[in-house]
XYZ file of N, CA and C in Angstrom:
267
model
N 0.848 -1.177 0.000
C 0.000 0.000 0.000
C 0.893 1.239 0.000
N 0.564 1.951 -0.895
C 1.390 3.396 -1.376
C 0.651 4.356 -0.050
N 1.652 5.306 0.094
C 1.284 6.144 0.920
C 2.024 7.831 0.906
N 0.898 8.641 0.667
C 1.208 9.347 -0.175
C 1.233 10.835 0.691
N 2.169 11.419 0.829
C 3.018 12.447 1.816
C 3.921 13.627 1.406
N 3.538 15.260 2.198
C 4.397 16.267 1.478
C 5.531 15.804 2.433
N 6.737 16.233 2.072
C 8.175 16.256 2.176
C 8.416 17.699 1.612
N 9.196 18.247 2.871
C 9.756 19.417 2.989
C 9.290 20.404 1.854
N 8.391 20.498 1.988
C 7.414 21.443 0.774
C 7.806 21.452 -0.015
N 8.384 22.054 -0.745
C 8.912 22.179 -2.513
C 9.834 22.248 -2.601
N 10.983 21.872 -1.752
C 12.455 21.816 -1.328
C 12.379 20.623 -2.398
N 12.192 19.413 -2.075
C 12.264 18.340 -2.976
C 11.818 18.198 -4.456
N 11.509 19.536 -4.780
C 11.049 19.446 -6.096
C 11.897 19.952 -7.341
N 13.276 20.063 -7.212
C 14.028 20.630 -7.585
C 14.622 19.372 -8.742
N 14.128 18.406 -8.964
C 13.964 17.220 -10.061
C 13.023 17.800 -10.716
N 12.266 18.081 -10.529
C 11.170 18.585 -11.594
C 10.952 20.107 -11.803
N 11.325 20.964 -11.252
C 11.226 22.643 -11.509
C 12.693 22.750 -11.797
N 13.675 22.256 -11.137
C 15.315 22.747 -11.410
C 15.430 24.243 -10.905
N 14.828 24.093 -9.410
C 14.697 25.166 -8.365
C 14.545 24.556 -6.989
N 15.870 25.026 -6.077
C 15.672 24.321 -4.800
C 15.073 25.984 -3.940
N 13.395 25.606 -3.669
C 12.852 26.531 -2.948
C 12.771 26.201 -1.433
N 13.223 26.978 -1.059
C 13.137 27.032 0.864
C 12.175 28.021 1.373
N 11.479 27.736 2.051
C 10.391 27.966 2.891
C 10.192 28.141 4.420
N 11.316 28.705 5.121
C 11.346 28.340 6.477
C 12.680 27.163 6.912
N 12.828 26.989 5.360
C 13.558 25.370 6.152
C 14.576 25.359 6.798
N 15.201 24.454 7.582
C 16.124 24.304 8.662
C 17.240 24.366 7.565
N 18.190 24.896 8.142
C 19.851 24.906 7.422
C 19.986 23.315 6.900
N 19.575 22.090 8.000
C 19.491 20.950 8.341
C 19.250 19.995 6.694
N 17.872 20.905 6.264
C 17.144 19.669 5.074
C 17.408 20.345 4.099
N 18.277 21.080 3.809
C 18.843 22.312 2.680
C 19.801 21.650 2.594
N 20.536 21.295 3.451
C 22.333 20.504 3.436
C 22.143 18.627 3.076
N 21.165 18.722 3.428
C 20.892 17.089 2.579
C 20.312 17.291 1.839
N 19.518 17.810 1.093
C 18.861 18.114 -0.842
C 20.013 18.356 -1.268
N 20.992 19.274 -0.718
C 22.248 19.777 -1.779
C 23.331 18.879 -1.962
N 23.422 17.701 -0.277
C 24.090 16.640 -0.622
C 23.990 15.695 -1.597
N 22.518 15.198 -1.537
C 21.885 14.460 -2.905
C 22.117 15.127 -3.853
N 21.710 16.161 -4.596
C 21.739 17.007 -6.052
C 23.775 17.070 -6.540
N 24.224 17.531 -5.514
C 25.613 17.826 -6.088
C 26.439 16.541 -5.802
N 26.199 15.424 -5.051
C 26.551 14.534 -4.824
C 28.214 14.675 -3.732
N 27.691 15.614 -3.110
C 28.825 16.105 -2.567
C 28.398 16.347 -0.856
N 28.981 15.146 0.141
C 28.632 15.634 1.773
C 28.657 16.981 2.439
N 27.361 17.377 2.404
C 27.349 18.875 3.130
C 26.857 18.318 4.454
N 27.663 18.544 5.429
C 27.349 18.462 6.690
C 27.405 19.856 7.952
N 26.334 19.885 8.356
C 26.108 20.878 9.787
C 27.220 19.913 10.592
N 27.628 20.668 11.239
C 28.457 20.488 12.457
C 28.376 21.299 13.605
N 27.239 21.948 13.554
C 26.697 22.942 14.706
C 25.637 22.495 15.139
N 25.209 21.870 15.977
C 23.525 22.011 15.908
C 22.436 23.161 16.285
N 23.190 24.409 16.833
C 22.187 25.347 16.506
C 22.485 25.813 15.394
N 23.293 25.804 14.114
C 22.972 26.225 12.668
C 22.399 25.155 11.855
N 21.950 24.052 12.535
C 21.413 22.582 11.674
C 20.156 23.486 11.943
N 19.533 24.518 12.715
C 17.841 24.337 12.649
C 17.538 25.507 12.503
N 18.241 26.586 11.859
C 18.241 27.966 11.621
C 17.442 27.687 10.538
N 16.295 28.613 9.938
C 15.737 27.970 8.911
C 15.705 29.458 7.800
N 15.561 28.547 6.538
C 16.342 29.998 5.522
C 15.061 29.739 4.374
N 15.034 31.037 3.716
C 13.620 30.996 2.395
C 14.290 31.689 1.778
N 14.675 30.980 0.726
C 14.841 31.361 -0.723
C 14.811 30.545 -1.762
N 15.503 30.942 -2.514
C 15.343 30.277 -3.816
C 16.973 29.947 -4.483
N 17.580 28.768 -4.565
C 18.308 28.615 -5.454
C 18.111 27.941 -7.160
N 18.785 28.053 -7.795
C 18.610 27.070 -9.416
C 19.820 26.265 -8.966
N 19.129 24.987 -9.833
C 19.582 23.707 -9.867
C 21.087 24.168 -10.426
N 20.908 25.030 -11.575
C 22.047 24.939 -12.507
C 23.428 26.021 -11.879
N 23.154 26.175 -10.499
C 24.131 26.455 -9.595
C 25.045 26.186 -9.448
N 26.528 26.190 -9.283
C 27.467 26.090 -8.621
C 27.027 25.841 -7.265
N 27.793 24.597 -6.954
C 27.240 24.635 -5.754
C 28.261 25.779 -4.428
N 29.294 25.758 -5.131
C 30.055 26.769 -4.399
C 29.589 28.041 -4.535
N 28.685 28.665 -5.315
C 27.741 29.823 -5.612
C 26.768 30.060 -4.032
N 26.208 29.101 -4.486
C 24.846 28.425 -3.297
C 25.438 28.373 -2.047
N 26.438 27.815 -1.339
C 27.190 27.384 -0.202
C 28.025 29.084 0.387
N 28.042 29.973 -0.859
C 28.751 31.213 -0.452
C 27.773 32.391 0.280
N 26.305 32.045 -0.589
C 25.440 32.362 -0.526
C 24.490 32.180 0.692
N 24.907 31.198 1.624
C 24.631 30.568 2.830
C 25.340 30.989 3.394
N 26.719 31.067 3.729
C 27.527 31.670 4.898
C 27.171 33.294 4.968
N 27.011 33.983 4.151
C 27.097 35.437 4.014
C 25.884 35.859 4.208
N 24.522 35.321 4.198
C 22.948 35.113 4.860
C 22.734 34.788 6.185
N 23.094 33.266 6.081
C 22.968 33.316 7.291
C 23.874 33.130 8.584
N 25.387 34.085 8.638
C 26.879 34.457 9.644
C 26.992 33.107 9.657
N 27.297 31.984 8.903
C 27.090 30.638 9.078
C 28.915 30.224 8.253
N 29.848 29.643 9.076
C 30.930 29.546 8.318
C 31.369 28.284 7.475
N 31.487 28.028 6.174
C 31.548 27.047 5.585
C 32.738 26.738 5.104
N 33.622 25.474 4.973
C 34.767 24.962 4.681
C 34.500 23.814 4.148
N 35.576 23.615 3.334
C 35.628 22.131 2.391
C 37.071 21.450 3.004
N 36.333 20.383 3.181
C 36.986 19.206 3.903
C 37.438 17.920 3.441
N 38.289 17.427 2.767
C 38.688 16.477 1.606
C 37.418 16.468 0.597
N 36.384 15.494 0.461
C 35.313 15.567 -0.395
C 34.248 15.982 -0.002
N 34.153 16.510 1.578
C 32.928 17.182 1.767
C 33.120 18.849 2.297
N 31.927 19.256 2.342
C 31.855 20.807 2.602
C 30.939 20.599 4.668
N 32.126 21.089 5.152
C 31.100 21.443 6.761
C 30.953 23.022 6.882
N 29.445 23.212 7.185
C 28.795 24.313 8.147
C 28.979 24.728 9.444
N 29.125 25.466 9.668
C 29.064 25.730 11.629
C 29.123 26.878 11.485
């Protein structure tokens, strides 16, 4: 039996619009859509910046280093790349 459920509002819809829209959302479910899409570990390492929650709008066809620059300088949030992944805090 299928069971049929919103997920993080239109955050996940960025397969089909090729727009990751945020709505409130936690730093948290922004850093795992962008992990999936760029295939690249974005990890919080803060947990009060895992639940800071941010509304905007990125395009798919982003850099993700565009998007990730675009996050530290929004929300005082400091980001570094770490062999193959990128950490937040």
């Amino acid at each position: 039996e299928l069971e049929k459920r919103s997920v993080a509002g239109t955050l996940y819809d960025y397969y089909r619009t090729g727009v990751f829209r945020c709505e409130g959302t936690p730093l948290q479910a922004l850093a795992a859509i962008l992990s999936e899409a760029y295939h690249t570990p974005v990890l919080i390492t803060d947990s009060q910046a895992a639940t800071i929650p941010i509304t905007t709008t990125f395009r798919y066809d982003q850099p993700l280093d565009s998007i990730l620059a675009i996050i530290s300088e929004t929300l005082d949030v400091t980001v570094t790349k770490h062999r193959d992944s990128v950490l937040i805090r």
